[in-house]
């Protein structure tokens, strides 16, 4: 469709393209083309900078690559590989072939070892689980005042099928020393500055979390290879905790007797104040605490926001999840929250998966509606209306709202 | 790709700002006083697209530059060049977000 020019020439080509050409490229007439300033490229083309093996993702940043999935493209019960978001902190490794890959397990263990991916498959039980990975900063775009970092809207979340071995089995084989407090994860990605002495990111989890059933060392995604931007050939998957715990391009797991202090563990990274704060409030670094489980949340994946329809009966569906917990109920409103109706809710495929839900709303007359969804988890926590503001823009689990216009 | 193209039509009215052909020396950044210094310092390590997403006060940008020096090995820029960069960022990528819209 679009000529494969180098990027700069391609942009120039698009900027100089006629209306007919642009219409052909976006696949439809552009009713408001007169509002399109000269030199603007429709974002549907501009952002389709062709990440091999991905489709429809919105690129927030291209170095390092960060891309999210519009909610309507997260409609599948299990997120296909081409729809799974990408959050990179550094440059991915050039060589991601599985054959030569090694994983070291060391630190405070009785028997440190170094294994190939084949060794992992042979020595440990292989399991396949649907697991939610959500970026800790998903929803940051809506913070006011704004919080720094990638401005994720809704789509830094996915629930794919991950095949691998349990971290707890591997750690049991190594023998966990009594004084272990935390894991430390290392990957093969490199720092953006090119300085080999710096790591882009190295986080960890409390040893108690590492020893739970759902934490995998994964070598397959949706029964195929991991996508190179999702950590091929080996990664951790720590469901329900900030995605940064799920180290990609995993090369080493170290057990430590202190809370791990690698890059993005300290300062204000992946931390929130230990008390409620006002929007914009300055908070001293010592009053921050590390984020553990992610809060209860849901997405409406159909209809897509902004849809216009002449059909007053609208099918509504989506997903709901809550870190380390299950979802008890999902309620839907189409009158700005005055009345709620209960959605049909599926059980999760397994603990750590999101839960699919659906309902039908009957819109009473022509006009503008917002469909809201609110999930409640098994501990009774429900999604709030307003953002619990924090300085770095984490944990926005406010209700998802989609606009529907009935004609 | 066709499926994505059709779905993308819903978003086609959302536009990505870009400069006229052959005249985008600072990528997606607003071409104004201080853009050259900002672009020159920042894109050594990362794309300007991460800058263009932000909405920070001058003080917060100042703190962010310190963080880049301490955590990421950026050169410690001081004096008039730092002032020009901070003025530029605070004006075009300030808390009122004049050059940002999500979606």
Coordinates of C-alpha atoms in Angstrom, one line a residue:
Chain A
X1 CA 0.0 0.0 0.0
X2 CA 2.5 2.7 1.1
X3 CA 5.7 2.8 -0.9
X4 CA 8.5 1.5 1.1
X5 CA 10.6 4.6 1.2
X6 CA 13.1 5.3 4.0
X7 CA 11.1 6.9 6.8
X8 CA 12.0 10.5 6.1
X9 CA 11.2 10.2 2.4
X10 CA 8.0 8.3 3.2
X11 CA 6.9 11.1 5.4
X12 CA 7.6 13.6 2.7
X13 CA 5.6 11.5 0.3
X14 CA 2.7 11.4 2.6
X15 CA 2.8 15.1 3.3
X16 CA 2.7 15.8 -0.4
X17 CA 0.0 13.3 -1.2
X18 CA -3.3 14.3 -2.7
X19 CA -6.6 13.9 -1.0
X20 CA -7.4 11.0 -3.3
X21 CA -4.2 9.3 -2.3
X22 CA -4.7 9.8 1.4
X23 CA -8.3 8.6 1.1
X24 CA -7.0 5.5 -0.6
X25 CA -4.4 4.9 2.0
X26 CA -6.8 5.3 5.0
X27 CA -9.3 3.2 3.1
X28 CA -12.2 5.6 3.2
X29 CA -13.3 9.1 2.3
X30 CA -12.1 11.8 4.7
X31 CA -15.3 13.9 5.4
X32 CA -13.4 16.7 7.2
X33 CA -10.4 16.8 4.8
X34 CA -10.8 20.6 4.6
X35 CA -9.9 20.8 8.3
X36 CA -6.7 18.9 7.7
X37 CA -3.8 21.4 7.9
X38 CA -1.2 21.2 5.1
X39 CA 1.5 18.7 5.9
X40 CA -0.6 16.8 8.4
X41 CA -0.5 13.0 7.9
X42 CA -3.6 11.0 9.1
X43 CA -2.4 9.3 12.2
X44 CA -3.7 5.9 11.0
X45 CA -1.0 6.0 8.4
X46 CA 1.6 8.0 10.3
X47 CA 1.7 5.7 13.3
X48 CA 1.6 2.5 11.3
X49 CA 5.4 2.5 11.2
X50 CA 5.2 -1.2 10.7
X51 CA 6.4 -3.0 13.7
X52 CA 7.0 -6.5 12.3
X53 CA 4.5 -8.9 13.8
X54 CA 2.3 -6.2 15.4
X55 CA -0.8 -4.6 14.0
X56 CA -2.8 -1.6 14.9
X57 CA -0.7 -0.5 17.9
X58 CA -0.3 3.2 18.6
X59 CA 3.4 4.1 18.8
X60 CA 4.1 6.5 21.7
X61 CA 7.8 6.4 21.3
X62 CA 10.1 4.9 18.8
X63 CA 13.5 4.9 20.6
X64 CA 13.0 3.1 22.9
X65 CA 10.0 1.5 21.3
X66 CA 6.8 1.9 23.3
X67 CA 3.4 1.1 21.8
X68 CA -0.1 0.4 23.1
X69 CA -3.2 -1.2 21.7
X70 CA -6.4 0.7 21.2
X71 CA -9.1 -0.9 23.5
X72 CA -11.3 -1.9 20.5
X73 CA -8.3 -4.0 19.2
X74 CA -8.1 -5.8 22.6
X75 CA -11.4 -7.4 22.0
X76 CA -10.1 -11.0 21.9
X77 CA -10.6 -13.2 25.0
X78 CA -6.9 -14.0 24.8
X79 CA -4.7 -11.2 23.4
X80 CA -3.0 -12.3 20.2
X81 CA 0.7 -11.7 19.9
X82 CA 0.2 -9.0 17.3
X83 CA -2.1 -7.1 19.7
X84 CA 0.1 -7.2 22.8
X85 CA 1.6 -3.9 23.9
X86 CA 5.3 -3.1 23.9
X87 CA 7.1 -1.3 26.7
X88 CA 10.9 -1.1 26.3
X89 CA 13.3 0.7 28.6
X90 CA 16.4 0.1 26.6
X91 CA 17.6 -1.3 23.3
X92 CA 16.5 -4.9 22.7
X93 CA 19.3 -7.4 22.2
X94 CA 20.3 -8.0 18.6
X95 CA 20.5 -11.8 18.9
X96 CA 17.3 -13.4 20.4
X97 CA 17.8 -16.9 19.1
X98 CA 16.7 -19.5 21.6
X99 CA 19.4 -22.1 21.0
X100 CA 22.3 -20.3 22.7
X101 CA 20.3 -18.6 25.4
X102 CA 21.3 -19.1 29.0
X103 CA 19.6 -18.4 32.2
X104 CA 21.7 -18.0 35.4
X105 CA 20.1 -18.6 38.8
X106 CA 22.4 -17.4 41.6
X107 CA 22.9 -15.2 44.6
X108 CA 21.7 -16.7 47.9
X109 CA 20.9 -20.2 46.7
X110 CA 22.4 -23.5 47.7
X111 CA 23.2 -24.6 44.1
X112 CA 23.7 -21.8 41.6
X113 CA 23.2 -23.0 38.0
X114 CA 23.1 -21.9 34.4
X115 CA 20.6 -23.5 32.1
X116 CA 19.6 -23.5 28.4
X117 CA 15.9 -23.1 27.4
X118 CA 16.0 -26.9 26.6
X119 CA 17.3 -27.6 30.1
X120 CA 14.4 -25.7 31.6
X121 CA 11.9 -27.7 29.5
X122 CA 13.5 -31.0 30.4
X123 CA 14.0 -30.4 34.1
X124 CA 10.8 -28.7 35.1
X125 CA 7.1 -29.1 34.5
X126 CA 6.0 -27.0 31.5
X127 CA 2.7 -25.1 32.1
X128 CA 0.6 -22.9 29.9
X129 CA -1.4 -20.1 31.5
X130 CA -3.4 -17.0 30.4
X131 CA -1.8 -14.2 32.4
X132 CA -2.4 -10.4 32.5
X133 CA 0.6 -8.1 32.1
X134 CA -0.2 -4.4 32.6
X135 CA 2.2 -1.5 32.6
X136 CA 2.3 0.3 36.0
X137 CA 1.8 3.5 34.1
X138 CA -1.2 2.5 32.0
X139 CA -3.7 5.5 32.2
X140 CA -1.0 8.0 33.0
X141 CA -2.1 10.2 30.1
X142 CA -5.1 11.4 32.1
X143 CA -3.2 12.7 35.1
X144 CA -3.7 16.4 35.9
X145 CA -1.2 17.9 36.5
X146 CA 0.5 15.6 34.0
X147 CA 3.0 13.0 35.2
X148 CA 6.2 12.4 33.3
X149 CA 6.8 9.2 31.3
X150 CA 5.1 7.6 28.4
X151 CA 1.6 8.8 28.2
X152 CA -0.2 5.5 28.1
X153 CA -4.0 5.8 27.7
X154 CA -5.8 2.4 28.0
X155 CA -4.0 -0.2 26.1
X156 CA -0.8 -1.0 28.0
X157 CA -2.4 -4.3 29.0
X158 CA -2.8 -7.7 27.6
X159 CA -3.7 -11.3 28.5
X160 CA -1.9 -13.7 26.3
X161 CA -1.2 -17.4 26.8
X162 CA 2.3 -17.9 28.2
X163 CA 4.0 -21.3 28.2
X164 CA 7.0 -21.8 30.5
X165 CA 8.2 -23.2 33.8
X166 CA 7.2 -22.0 37.2
X167 CA 9.8 -19.7 38.8
X168 CA 9.1 -21.4 42.1
X169 CA 10.1 -24.8 40.7
X170 CA 13.4 -23.4 39.4
X171 CA 14.1 -21.6 42.7
X172 CA 13.3 -24.8 44.6
X173 CA 15.8 -26.7 42.5
X174 CA 18.5 -24.0 43.3
X175 CA 17.6 -24.1 47.0
X176 CA 16.5 -20.7 48.5
X177 CA 18.5 -19.6 51.5
X178 CA 16.6 -18.7 54.6
X179 CA 17.7 -15.0 54.5
X180 CA 16.4 -14.3 51.0
X181 CA 14.2 -11.2 50.9
X182 CA 13.9 -10.3 47.2
X183 CA 14.6 -11.5 43.7
X184 CA 16.7 -9.4 41.2
X185 CA 16.0 -9.8 37.5
X186 CA 18.4 -9.1 34.7
X187 CA 17.9 -9.0 30.9
X188 CA 20.0 -8.7 27.8
X189 CA 18.6 -5.3 26.7
X190 CA 21.2 -2.5 26.7
X191 CA 21.1 1.0 28.0
X192 CA 20.1 3.8 25.6
X193 CA 23.3 5.7 26.2
X194 CA 25.4 2.8 24.9
X195 CA 27.2 2.7 28.2
X196 CA 27.8 -1.1 28.9
X197 CA 28.1 -0.4 32.6
X198 CA 24.5 0.7 32.9
X199 CA 21.4 -1.5 32.9
X200 CA 18.2 -0.1 31.4
X201 CA 16.1 -1.8 34.0
X202 CA 16.5 -4.5 36.7
X203 CA 13.6 -5.0 39.0
X204 CA 12.5 -7.8 41.3
X205 CA 9.8 -9.1 43.6
X206 CA 9.5 -10.2 47.2
X207 CA 10.5 -13.8 47.6
X208 CA 7.0 -14.7 48.7
X209 CA 5.6 -13.5 45.4
X210 CA 8.3 -15.3 43.5
X211 CA 7.2 -18.6 45.1
X212 CA 3.6 -18.3 44.1
X213 CA 2.1 -20.6 41.4
X214 CA 1.4 -18.1 38.7
X215 CA 4.9 -16.7 38.1
X216 CA 6.4 -18.1 35.0
X217 CA 9.7 -18.2 33.1
X218 CA 8.1 -18.2 29.7
X219 CA 9.4 -19.3 26.3
X220 CA 6.2 -19.4 24.3
X221 CA 3.5 -16.8 23.7
X222 CA 0.2 -18.0 22.3
X223 CA 1.7 -21.3 21.4
X224 CA 4.3 -19.6 19.2
X225 CA 7.6 -17.9 19.8
X226 CA 7.7 -14.8 22.0
X227 CA 7.6 -11.6 19.9
X228 CA 11.1 -10.0 19.8
X229 CA 9.7 -6.9 21.4
X230 CA 7.9 -8.9 24.1
X231 CA 11.1 -10.5 25.3
X232 CA 12.1 -13.3 23.0
X233 CA 13.3 -15.9 23.6
X234 CA 12.8 -15.9 27.4
X235 CA 11.1 -13.6 29.9
X236 CA 9.4 -13.6 33.3
X237 CA 5.7 -13.2 33.6
X238 CA 4.6 -11.9 37.0
X239 CA 0.8 -11.5 36.5
X240 CA -1.1 -8.8 38.2
X241 CA 2.0 -6.8 39.2
X242 CA 3.5 -3.9 37.3
X243 CA 4.8 -5.2 33.9
X244 CA 8.3 -4.1 34.8
X245 CA 8.5 -7.0 37.2
X246 CA 8.2 -9.3 34.2
X247 CA 11.8 -8.9 33.0
X248 CA 12.2 -9.4 29.2
X249 CA 15.1 -11.0 27.5
X250 CA 15.7 -12.8 30.8
X251 CA 19.3 -13.9 31.5
X252 CA 19.7 -14.0 35.2
X253 CA 17.7 -14.3 38.4
X254 CA 19.6 -13.5 41.6
X255 CA 18.3 -13.9 45.1
X256 CA 19.2 -11.2 47.6
X257 CA 18.9 -10.5 51.3
X258 CA 17.9 -6.9 50.7
X259 CA 15.1 -5.3 48.7
X260 CA 16.7 -5.2 45.2
X261 CA 18.2 -1.8 44.3
X262 CA 18.7 -2.1 40.5
X263 CA 17.6 0.6 38.1
X264 CA 13.9 1.4 38.3
X265 CA 13.6 -0.1 41.8
X266 CA 14.7 3.0 43.6
X267 CA 13.8 6.7 43.8
X268 CA 10.3 7.3 42.6
X269 CA 10.3 4.6 39.9
X270 CA 7.3 2.2 40.2
X271 CA 6.5 3.7 43.6
X272 CA 3.6 5.7 45.0
X273 CA 3.3 7.9 48.1
X274 CA 2.5 5.9 51.3
X275 CA -0.5 8.2 52.0
X276 CA -3.1 10.0 49.9
X277 CA -1.8 13.2 48.3
X278 CA -3.4 16.2 46.6
X279 CA -2.9 16.5 42.8
X280 CA 0.4 18.2 42.2
X281 CA 1.7 17.8 45.8
X282 CA 5.4 17.4 46.3
X283 CA 6.3 14.2 48.1
X284 CA 9.7 13.4 49.7
X285 CA 11.4 10.4 48.2
X286 CA 11.4 8.6 51.6
X287 CA 7.6 8.7 51.7
X288 CA 7.3 6.5 48.6
X289 CA 6.6 2.8 48.6
X290 CA 7.1 0.1 46.0
X291 CA 4.0 -0.8 44.0
X292 CA 3.1 -4.5 44.4
X293 CA -0.3 -5.8 43.0
X294 CA -2.1 -3.7 40.4
X295 CA -5.6 -2.5 41.3
X296 CA -9.0 -3.6 40.0
X297 CA -9.7 -2.4 36.5
X298 CA -11.8 -3.1 33.4
X299 CA -11.9 -2.2 29.7
X300 CA -14.7 -1.9 27.3
X301 CA -13.5 -3.5 24.0
X302 CA -16.8 -3.2 22.2
X303 CA -18.2 -0.9 21.1
X304 CA -15.3 1.3 20.1
X305 CA -15.5 4.8 21.5
X306 CA -17.0 7.3 19.2
X307 CA -19.2 4.9 17.3
X308 CA -22.3 6.1 15.7
X309 CA -25.2 3.7 15.3
X310 CA -28.9 3.6 14.5
X311 CA -29.4 0.4 16.5
X312 CA -30.7 1.2 20.0
X313 CA -29.7 -2.2 21.3
X314 CA -26.0 -2.3 21.8
X315 CA -23.8 -5.2 22.7
X316 CA -21.2 -4.2 25.3
X317 CA -18.2 -6.4 26.3
X318 CA -14.8 -6.3 27.6
X319 CA -12.4 -7.7 30.3
X320 CA -11.8 -7.1 34.0
X321 CA -8.9 -8.0 36.2
X322 CA -7.4 -7.3 39.6
X323 CA -3.9 -8.2 40.7
X324 CA -3.7 -11.3 42.8
X325 CA -7.5 -11.4 43.1
X326 CA -10.5 -12.4 41.0
X327 CA -13.3 -10.2 39.8
X328 CA -16.6 -10.5 41.7
X329 CA -18.8 -8.4 39.4
X330 CA -18.9 -6.0 36.5
X331 CA -21.6 -3.3 36.3
X332 CA -22.4 -1.2 33.3
X333 CA -24.1 2.2 33.0
X334 CA -25.2 4.3 30.0
X335 CA -26.6 7.3 31.9
X336 CA -23.4 8.7 33.5
X337 CA -23.6 6.3 36.5
X338 CA -27.2 7.0 37.7
X339 CA -28.3 3.4 37.1
X340 CA -26.2 0.2 36.7
X341 CA -26.9 -3.1 35.2
X342 CA -24.9 -6.3 36.0
X343 CA -22.9 -7.8 33.2
X344 CA -22.5 -11.6 32.6
X345 CA -19.0 -12.4 33.9
X346 CA -16.9 -15.5 32.9
X347 CA -14.6 -17.1 35.4
X348 CA -10.9 -16.6 34.5
X349 CA -9.2 -19.3 32.4
X350 CA -6.9 -19.6 35.4
X351 CA -5.7 -17.4 38.3
X352 CA -3.9 -14.5 36.9
X353 CA -6.0 -14.2 33.8
X354 CA -8.5 -11.4 33.1
X355 CA -12.2 -12.2 33.0
X356 CA -14.4 -11.6 30.0
X357 CA -17.8 -10.0 30.5
X358 CA -20.7 -8.9 28.3
X359 CA -24.1 -7.3 28.5
X360 CA -26.6 -5.6 26.3
X361 CA -27.8 -2.0 26.8
X362 CA -31.0 -0.5 25.3
X363 CA -30.6 3.1 24.6
X364 CA -34.0 4.9 25.0
X365 CA -33.8 7.6 22.4
X366 CA -31.5 9.2 19.8
X367 CA -28.6 11.1 21.4
X368 CA -25.2 11.0 23.0
X369 CA -24.4 8.3 25.5
X370 CA -21.4 7.2 27.5
X371 CA -21.1 3.5 28.4
X372 CA -19.2 3.1 31.6
X373 CA -18.0 -0.2 33.1
X374 CA -17.1 -0.7 36.7
X375 CA -15.5 -3.9 38.1
X376 CA -15.5 -5.0 41.7
X377 CA -13.0 -7.5 42.9
X378 CA -13.3 -10.3 45.5
X379 CA -12.0 -8.1 48.2
X380 CA -14.8 -5.5 47.6
X381 CA -12.6 -3.0 45.8
X382 CA -14.3 -1.2 42.9
X383 CA -13.0 1.1 40.3
X384 CA -13.2 4.8 41.2
X385 CA -14.5 7.8 39.2
X386 CA -11.5 10.0 39.9
X387 CA -7.8 9.3 39.7
X388 CA -5.9 8.7 42.9
X389 CA -3.2 11.2 41.7
X390 CA 0.4 10.3 42.4
X391 CA 3.6 12.1 41.2
X392 CA 4.8 9.5 38.7
X393 CA 1.4 8.7 37.2
X394 CA 0.9 5.0 38.2
X395 CA -2.2 2.8 39.0
X396 CA -4.9 4.8 37.2
X397 CA -7.8 2.3 37.4
X398 CA -10.6 4.7 36.9
X399 CA -13.7 3.5 35.0
X400 CA -13.4 3.2 31.2
X401 CA -15.9 5.4 29.4
X402 CA -16.8 5.0 25.7
X403 CA -18.9 7.4 23.7
X404 CA -21.8 6.1 21.6
X405 CA -24.1 8.3 19.4
X406 CA -27.5 6.9 18.6
X407 CA -29.0 8.4 15.5
Chain B
X1 CA -3.0 -4.6 7.2
X2 CA -6.4 -4.0 5.5
X3 CA -8.3 -4.8 8.7
X4 CA -6.2 -2.3 10.6
X5 CA -6.7 0.3 7.9
X6 CA -10.5 0.0 8.1
X7 CA -10.5 0.0 11.9
X8 CA -8.1 2.9 11.8
X9 CA -10.6 5.0 10.0
X10 CA -12.3 5.7 13.3
X11 CA -9.2 7.4 14.4
X12 CA -8.4 9.1 11.1
X13 CA -9.6 12.5 12.3
X14 CA -7.0 12.3 15.0
X15 CA -3.9 13.9 13.6
X16 CA -0.2 13.7 14.1
X17 CA 1.4 17.0 13.8
X18 CA 4.4 17.1 11.5
X19 CA 6.3 19.7 9.6
X20 CA 6.2 20.6 5.9
X21 CA 8.0 18.2 3.6
X22 CA 11.8 18.4 4.0
X23 CA 11.4 20.9 6.8
X24 CA 11.2 18.9 10.0
X25 CA 14.6 19.4 11.5
X26 CA 13.5 18.6 15.0
X27 CA 11.1 15.7 14.2
X28 CA 7.8 16.1 16.0
X29 CA 9.1 18.9 18.2
X30 CA 7.7 22.4 17.8
X31 CA 10.2 24.4 15.7
X32 CA 10.9 27.4 17.9
X33 CA 13.6 29.1 20.0
X34 CA 15.5 26.5 21.9
X35 CA 14.4 23.5 19.8
X36 CA 17.8 23.0 18.3
X37 CA 19.5 22.8 21.7
X38 CA 16.8 20.5 23.1
X39 CA 16.8 18.2 20.2
X40 CA 20.6 18.1 20.1
X41 CA 21.0 17.2 23.8
X42 CA 18.1 14.7 24.1
X43 CA 18.1 12.6 21.0
X44 CA 21.6 11.3 21.6
X45 CA 19.8 8.6 23.6
X46 CA 16.1 8.7 22.9
X47 CA 13.5 9.8 20.4
X48 CA 12.0 13.2 20.6
X49 CA 8.6 11.5 20.7
X50 CA 8.9 11.0 24.4
X51 CA 9.6 14.7 24.9
X52 CA 6.6 15.7 22.9
X53 CA 4.3 13.6 25.1
X54 CA 5.2 15.4 28.3
X55 CA 3.5 18.3 30.1
X56 CA 5.7 19.6 32.9
X57 CA 6.4 22.8 34.7
X58 CA 9.8 24.5 34.3
X59 CA 10.8 23.2 37.7
X60 CA 9.8 19.7 36.9
X61 CA 11.7 19.8 33.6
X62 CA 14.7 21.0 35.6
X63 CA 14.4 18.1 37.9
X64 CA 14.0 15.7 34.9
X65 CA 17.3 17.0 33.4
X66 CA 19.0 16.3 36.8
X67 CA 17.6 12.8 36.7
X68 CA 18.9 12.2 33.2
X69 CA 22.4 13.2 34.4
X70 CA 22.2 11.1 37.6
X71 CA 20.4 8.0 36.3
X72 CA 21.2 7.9 32.6
X73 CA 24.6 9.5 32.1
X74 CA 23.5 12.6 30.2
X75 CA 26.1 15.4 30.0
X76 CA 25.5 18.0 32.8
X77 CA 24.4 21.0 30.8
X78 CA 24.4 24.3 32.8
X79 CA 24.3 28.0 32.1
X80 CA 22.5 29.7 29.2
X81 CA 22.1 26.5 27.2
X82 CA 20.2 24.9 30.0
X83 CA 18.1 28.0 30.4
X84 CA 17.2 28.0 26.7
X85 CA 16.2 24.3 26.9
X86 CA 14.1 24.8 30.0
X87 CA 12.4 27.9 28.6
X88 CA 11.6 26.0 25.4
X89 CA 10.3 22.9 27.2
X90 CA 8.2 24.9 29.7
X91 CA 6.6 27.0 27.0
X92 CA 5.8 24.2 24.4
X93 CA 5.5 21.2 26.7
X94 CA 4.2 22.8 29.9
X95 CA 1.5 21.7 32.3
X96 CA -1.2 23.1 30.1
X97 CA -0.1 20.7 27.3
X98 CA -0.5 23.0 24.3
X99 CA 1.0 20.4 22.0
X100 CA -0.5 17.2 23.2
X101 CA -3.7 15.3 22.9
X102 CA -4.2 11.7 23.9
X103 CA -5.6 9.1 21.4

